[in-house]
Short mmCIF file of C-alpha atoms and ligand atoms in Angstrom, two decimals:
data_model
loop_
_atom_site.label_atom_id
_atom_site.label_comp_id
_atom_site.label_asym_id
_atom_site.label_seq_id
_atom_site.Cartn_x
_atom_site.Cartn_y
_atom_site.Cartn_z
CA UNK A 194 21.36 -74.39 -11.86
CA UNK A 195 20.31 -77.73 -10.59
CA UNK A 196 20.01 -80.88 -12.58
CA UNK A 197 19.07 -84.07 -10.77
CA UNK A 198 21.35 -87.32 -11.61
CA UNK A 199 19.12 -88.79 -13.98
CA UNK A 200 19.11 -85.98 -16.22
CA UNK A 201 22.78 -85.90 -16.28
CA UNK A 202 22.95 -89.14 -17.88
CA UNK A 203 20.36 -88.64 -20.62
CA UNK A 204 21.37 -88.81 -24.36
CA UNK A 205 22.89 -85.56 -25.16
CA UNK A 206 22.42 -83.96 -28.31
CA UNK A 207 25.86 -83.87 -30.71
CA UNK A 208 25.12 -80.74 -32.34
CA UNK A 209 22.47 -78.20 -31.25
CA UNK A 210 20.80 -75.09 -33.17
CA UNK A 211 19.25 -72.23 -31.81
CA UNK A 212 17.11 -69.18 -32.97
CA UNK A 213 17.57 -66.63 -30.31
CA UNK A 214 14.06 -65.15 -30.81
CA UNK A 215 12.47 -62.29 -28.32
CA UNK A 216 15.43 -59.97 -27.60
CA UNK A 217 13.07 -57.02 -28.97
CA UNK A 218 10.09 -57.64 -26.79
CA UNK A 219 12.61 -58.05 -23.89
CA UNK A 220 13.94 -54.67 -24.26
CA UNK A 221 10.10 -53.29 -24.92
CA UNK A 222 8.40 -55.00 -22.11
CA UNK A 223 11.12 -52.96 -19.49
CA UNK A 224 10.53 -49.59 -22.20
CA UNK A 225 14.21 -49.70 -23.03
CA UNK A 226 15.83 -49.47 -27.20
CA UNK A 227 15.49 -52.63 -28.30
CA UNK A 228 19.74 -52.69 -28.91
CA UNK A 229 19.67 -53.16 -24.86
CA UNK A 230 17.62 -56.04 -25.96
CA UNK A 231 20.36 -57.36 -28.18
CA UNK A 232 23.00 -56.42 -25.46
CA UNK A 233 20.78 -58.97 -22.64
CA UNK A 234 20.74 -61.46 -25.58
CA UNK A 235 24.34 -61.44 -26.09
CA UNK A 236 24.89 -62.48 -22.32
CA UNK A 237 22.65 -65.08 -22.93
CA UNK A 238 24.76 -66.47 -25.50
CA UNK A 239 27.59 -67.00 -23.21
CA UNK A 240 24.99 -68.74 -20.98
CA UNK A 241 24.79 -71.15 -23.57
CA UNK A 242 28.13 -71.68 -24.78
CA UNK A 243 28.81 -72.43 -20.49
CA UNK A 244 25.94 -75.23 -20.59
CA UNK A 245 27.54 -77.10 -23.75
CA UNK A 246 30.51 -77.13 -22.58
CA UNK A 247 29.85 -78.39 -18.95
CA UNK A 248 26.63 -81.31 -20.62
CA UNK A 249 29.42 -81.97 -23.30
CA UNK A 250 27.62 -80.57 -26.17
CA UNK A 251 30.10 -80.83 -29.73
CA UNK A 252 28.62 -78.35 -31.54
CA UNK A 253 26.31 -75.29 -31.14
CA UNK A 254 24.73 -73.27 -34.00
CA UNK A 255 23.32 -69.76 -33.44
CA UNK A 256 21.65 -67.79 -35.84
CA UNK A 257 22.57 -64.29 -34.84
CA UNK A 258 21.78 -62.45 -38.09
CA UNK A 259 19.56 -63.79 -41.14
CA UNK A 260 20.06 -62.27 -44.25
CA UNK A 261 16.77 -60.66 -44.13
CA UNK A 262 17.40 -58.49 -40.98
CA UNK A 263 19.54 -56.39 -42.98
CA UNK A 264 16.21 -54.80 -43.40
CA UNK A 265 15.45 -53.58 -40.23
CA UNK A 266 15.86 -49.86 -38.79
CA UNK A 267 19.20 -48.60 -39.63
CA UNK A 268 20.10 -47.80 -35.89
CA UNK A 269 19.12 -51.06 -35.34
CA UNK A 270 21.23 -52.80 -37.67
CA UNK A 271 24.25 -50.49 -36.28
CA UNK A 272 23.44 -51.60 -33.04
CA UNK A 273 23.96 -55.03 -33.71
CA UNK A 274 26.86 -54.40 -36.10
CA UNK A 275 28.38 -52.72 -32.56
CA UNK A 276 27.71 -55.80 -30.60
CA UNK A 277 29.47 -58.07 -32.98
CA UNK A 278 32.19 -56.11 -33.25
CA UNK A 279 32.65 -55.77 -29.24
CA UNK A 280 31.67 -59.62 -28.72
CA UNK A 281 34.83 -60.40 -31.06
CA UNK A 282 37.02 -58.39 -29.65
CA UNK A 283 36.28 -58.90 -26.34
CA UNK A 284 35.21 -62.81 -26.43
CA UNK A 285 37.45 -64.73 -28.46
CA UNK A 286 40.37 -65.08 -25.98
CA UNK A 287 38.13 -66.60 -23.53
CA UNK A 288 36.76 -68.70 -26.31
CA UNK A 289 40.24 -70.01 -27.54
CA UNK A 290 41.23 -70.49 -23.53
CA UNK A 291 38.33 -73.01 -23.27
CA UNK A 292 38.46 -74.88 -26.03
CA UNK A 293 36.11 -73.80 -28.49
CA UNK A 294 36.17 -73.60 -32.40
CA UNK A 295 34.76 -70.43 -33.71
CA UNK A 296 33.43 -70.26 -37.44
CA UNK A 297 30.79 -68.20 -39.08
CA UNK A 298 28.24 -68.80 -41.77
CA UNK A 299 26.79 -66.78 -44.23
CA UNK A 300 27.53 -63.57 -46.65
CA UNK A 301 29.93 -62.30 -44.39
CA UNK A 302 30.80 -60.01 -47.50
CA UNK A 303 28.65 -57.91 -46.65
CA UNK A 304 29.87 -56.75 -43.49
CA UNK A 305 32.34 -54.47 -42.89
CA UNK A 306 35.90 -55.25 -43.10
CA UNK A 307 36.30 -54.42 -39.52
CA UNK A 308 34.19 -57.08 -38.85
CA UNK A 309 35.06 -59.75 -41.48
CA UNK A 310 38.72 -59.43 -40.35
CA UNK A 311 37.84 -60.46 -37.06
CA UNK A 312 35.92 -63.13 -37.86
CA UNK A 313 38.61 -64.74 -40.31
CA UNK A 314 41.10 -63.96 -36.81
CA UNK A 315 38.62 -65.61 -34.77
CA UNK A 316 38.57 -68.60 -37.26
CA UNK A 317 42.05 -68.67 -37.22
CA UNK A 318 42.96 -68.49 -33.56
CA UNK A 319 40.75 -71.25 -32.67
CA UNK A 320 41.17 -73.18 -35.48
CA UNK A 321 42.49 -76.16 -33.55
CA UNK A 322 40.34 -76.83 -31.24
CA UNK A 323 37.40 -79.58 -30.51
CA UNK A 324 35.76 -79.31 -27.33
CA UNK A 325 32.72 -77.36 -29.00
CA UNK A 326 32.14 -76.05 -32.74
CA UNK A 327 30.81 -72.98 -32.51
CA UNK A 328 28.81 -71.61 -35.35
CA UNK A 329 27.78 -68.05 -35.70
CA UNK A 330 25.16 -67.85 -38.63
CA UNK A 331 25.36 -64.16 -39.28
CA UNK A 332 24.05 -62.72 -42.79
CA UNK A 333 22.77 -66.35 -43.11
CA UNK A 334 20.03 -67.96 -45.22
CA UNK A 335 18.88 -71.31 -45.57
CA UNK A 336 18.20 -70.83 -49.07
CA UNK A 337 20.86 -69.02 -50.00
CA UNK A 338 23.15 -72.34 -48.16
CA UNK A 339 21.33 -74.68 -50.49
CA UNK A 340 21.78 -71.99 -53.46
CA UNK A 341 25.32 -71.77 -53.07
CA UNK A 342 26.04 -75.71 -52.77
CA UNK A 343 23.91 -76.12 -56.48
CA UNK A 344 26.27 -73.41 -57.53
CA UNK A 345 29.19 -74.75 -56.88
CA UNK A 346 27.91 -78.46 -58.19
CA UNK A 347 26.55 -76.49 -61.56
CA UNK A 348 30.24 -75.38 -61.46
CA UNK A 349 31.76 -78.47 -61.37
CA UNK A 350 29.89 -80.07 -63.66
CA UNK A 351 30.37 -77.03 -66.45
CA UNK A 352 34.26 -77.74 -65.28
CA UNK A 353 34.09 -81.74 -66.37
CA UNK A 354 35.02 -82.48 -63.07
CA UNK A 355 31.77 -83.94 -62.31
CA UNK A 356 28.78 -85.25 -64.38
CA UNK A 357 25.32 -84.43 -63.01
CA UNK A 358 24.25 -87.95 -62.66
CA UNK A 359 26.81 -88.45 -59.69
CA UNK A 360 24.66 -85.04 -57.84
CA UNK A 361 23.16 -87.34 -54.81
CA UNK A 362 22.07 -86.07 -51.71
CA UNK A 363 25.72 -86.53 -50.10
CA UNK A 364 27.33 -84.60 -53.32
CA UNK A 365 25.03 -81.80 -52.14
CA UNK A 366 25.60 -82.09 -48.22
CA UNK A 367 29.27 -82.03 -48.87
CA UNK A 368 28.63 -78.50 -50.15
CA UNK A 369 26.65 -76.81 -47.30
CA UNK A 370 27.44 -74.90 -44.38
CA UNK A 371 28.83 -76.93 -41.74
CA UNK A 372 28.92 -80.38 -44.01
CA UNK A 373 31.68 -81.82 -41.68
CA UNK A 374 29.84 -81.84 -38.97
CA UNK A 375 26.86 -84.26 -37.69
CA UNK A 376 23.02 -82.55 -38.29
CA UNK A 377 21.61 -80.88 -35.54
CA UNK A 378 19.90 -83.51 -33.37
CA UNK A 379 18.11 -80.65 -31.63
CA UNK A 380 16.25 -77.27 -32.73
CA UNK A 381 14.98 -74.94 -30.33
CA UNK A 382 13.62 -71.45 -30.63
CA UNK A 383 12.67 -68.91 -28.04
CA UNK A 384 10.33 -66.14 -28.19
CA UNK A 385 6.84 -68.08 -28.99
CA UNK A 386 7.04 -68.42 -32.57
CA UNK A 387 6.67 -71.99 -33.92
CA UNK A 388 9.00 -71.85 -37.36
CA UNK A 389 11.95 -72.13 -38.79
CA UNK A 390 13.09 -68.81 -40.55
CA UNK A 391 14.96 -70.03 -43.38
CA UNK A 392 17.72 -71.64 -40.66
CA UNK A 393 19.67 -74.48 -41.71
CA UNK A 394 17.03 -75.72 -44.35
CA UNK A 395 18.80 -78.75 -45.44
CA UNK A 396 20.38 -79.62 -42.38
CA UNK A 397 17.30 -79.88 -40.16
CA UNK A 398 15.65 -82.56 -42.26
CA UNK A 399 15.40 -84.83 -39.39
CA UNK A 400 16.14 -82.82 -36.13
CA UNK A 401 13.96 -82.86 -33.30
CA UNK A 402 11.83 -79.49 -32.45
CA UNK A 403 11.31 -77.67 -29.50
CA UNK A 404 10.06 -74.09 -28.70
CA UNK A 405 9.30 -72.15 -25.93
CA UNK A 406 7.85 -69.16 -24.95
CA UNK A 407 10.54 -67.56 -22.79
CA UNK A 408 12.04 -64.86 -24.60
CA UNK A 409 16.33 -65.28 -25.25
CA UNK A 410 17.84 -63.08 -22.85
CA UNK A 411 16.11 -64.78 -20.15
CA UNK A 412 17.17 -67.99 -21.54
CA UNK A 413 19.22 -69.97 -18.48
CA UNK A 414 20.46 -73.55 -18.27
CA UNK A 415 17.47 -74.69 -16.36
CA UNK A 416 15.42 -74.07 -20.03
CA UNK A 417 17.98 -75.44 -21.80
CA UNK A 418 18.09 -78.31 -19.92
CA UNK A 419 14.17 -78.57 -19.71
CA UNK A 420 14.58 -78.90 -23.80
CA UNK A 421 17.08 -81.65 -23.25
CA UNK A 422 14.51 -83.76 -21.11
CA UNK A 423 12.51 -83.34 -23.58
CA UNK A 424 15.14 -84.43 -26.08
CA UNK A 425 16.10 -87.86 -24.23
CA UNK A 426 12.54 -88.65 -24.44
CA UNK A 427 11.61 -88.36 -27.81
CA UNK A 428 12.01 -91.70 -30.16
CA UNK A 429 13.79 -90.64 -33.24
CA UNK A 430 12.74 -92.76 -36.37
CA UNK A 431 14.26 -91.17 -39.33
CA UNK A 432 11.76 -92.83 -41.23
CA UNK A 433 11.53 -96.44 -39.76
CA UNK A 434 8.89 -97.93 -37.36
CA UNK A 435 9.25 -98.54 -33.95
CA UNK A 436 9.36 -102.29 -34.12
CA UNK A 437 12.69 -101.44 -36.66
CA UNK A 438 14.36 -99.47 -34.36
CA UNK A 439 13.55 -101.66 -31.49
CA UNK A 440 15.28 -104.78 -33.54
CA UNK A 441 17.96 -102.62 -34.62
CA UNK A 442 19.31 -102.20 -31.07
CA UNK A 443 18.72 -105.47 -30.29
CA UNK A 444 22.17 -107.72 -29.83
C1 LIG B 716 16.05 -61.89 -32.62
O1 LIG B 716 15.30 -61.16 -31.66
C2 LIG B 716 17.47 -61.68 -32.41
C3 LIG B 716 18.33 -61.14 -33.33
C4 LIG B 716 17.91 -60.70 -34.67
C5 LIG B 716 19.75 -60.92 -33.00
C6 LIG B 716 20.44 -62.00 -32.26
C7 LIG B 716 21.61 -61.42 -31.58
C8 LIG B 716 22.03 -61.70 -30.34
C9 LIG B 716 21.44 -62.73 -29.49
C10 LIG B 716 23.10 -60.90 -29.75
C11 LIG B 716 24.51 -61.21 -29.97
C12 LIG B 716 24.92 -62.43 -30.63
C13 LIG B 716 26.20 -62.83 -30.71
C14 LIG B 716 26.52 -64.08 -31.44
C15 LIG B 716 27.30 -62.08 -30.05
P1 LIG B 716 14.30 -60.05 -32.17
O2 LIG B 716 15.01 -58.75 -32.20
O3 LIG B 716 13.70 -60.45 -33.49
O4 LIG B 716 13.24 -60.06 -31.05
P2 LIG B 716 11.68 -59.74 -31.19
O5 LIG B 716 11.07 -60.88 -31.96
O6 LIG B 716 11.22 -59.71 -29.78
O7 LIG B 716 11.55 -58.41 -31.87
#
């Protein structure tokens, strides 16, 4: 990997997203099962946890598994179900040794309890840490995040512990996935496709976009780092002008 000086001291994002999009056509375009696919695409993860960690990255949020791929081929689905399963029990130790927090997102009652015990063991055996947040978003939806936070508001309300006129949009960001940390300041997305997928609805309201055609296992940190050019040289607004901005940092 080679990143020239100036690159290196480019605004890094705080927290960056990722839809690991293209393991499938991977797999296809070398006529292999599409699980080898997902196998390629799990190395490509640890890529990726290796670049935060060495640009100083805080947090990273993958969506492995939306809620809506529990739809796909059965054998499919077990093959990923099998990669999980391996990636906890064979990952976390190496995890915990370098400093990362581990945390998932999602229904994760509707795995198996193989699978949800390791993930609450995971949790708990990094629990402490800070150098990077890791977020797995498996059996996630964005709608079902924003679903469950007016659930749990509806519930407070129909408690007395809060009246609905106090619901702002901080009462409702306090109730999301990953509400303690900062937004993600960057999106990307392999594999072509230019859209979102029900990811972190609410949470990329003002995160900057990029996409690219290379498919995720052949994701390296010379893309990832070609998105964070791109990244240090967009002007983020969140709504204001220029000209506000421009006074803002002004002394
Ligand atoms: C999308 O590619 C990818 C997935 C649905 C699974 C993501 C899983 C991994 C990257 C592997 C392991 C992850 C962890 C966290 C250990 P696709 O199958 O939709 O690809 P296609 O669009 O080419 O069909």
């Amino acid at each position: 990997m080679t990143a020239d000086p100036a690159s290196m001291e480019a605004p890094v994002p705080r927290h960056l997203a990722i839809i690991m999009d293209g393991n499938g056509r991977w797999a296809q375009r070398r006529r292999r099962p599409r699980a080898i696919g997902h196998r390629a695409g799990a190395r490509a993860v640890n890529r990726v946890i290796d670049f935060c960690l060495q640009r100083g990255i805080g947090a990273l949020t993958l969506f492995a598994f939306s809620s809506e791929n529990w739809g796909r081929p059965v054998e499919e689905v077990g093959a990923l179900m099998k990669l999980f399963l391996n990636a906890l029990e064979r990952e976390v130790d190496e995890l915990d040794r370098r400093g990362v927090r581990v945390r998932f997102i999602g229904e994760r009652a509707l795995f198996t309890d193989a699978i949800r015990d390791r993930m609450v063991a995971a949790e708990q055996q990094t629990a402490g840490h800070q150098r990077l947040h890791l977020s797995i978003a498996a059996s996630y939806g964005g709608r079902q995040d924003i679903a469950a936070a007016a659930r749990a508001l509806a519930a407070e309300v129909a408690a007395g512990r809060l009246r609905p006129e106090d619901i702002d949009e901080a009462a409702v960001a306090a109730r999301m996935a990953l509400a303690d940390l900062p937004a993600p300041d960057l999106f990307i997305r392999t594999g072509g496709d230019q859209r979102v997928s029900n990811f972190l609805l609410w949470q990329l309201a003002y995160t900057e976009l990029w996409f690219t055609e290379t498919l995720w296992p052949d994701v390296d940190a010379d893309v990832l780092q070609q998105a964070l050019d791109e990244y240090a040289g967009r002007e983020r607004r969140f709504g204001l002008t220029s000209a506000q901005l421009g006074a803002e940092a002004a002394p």
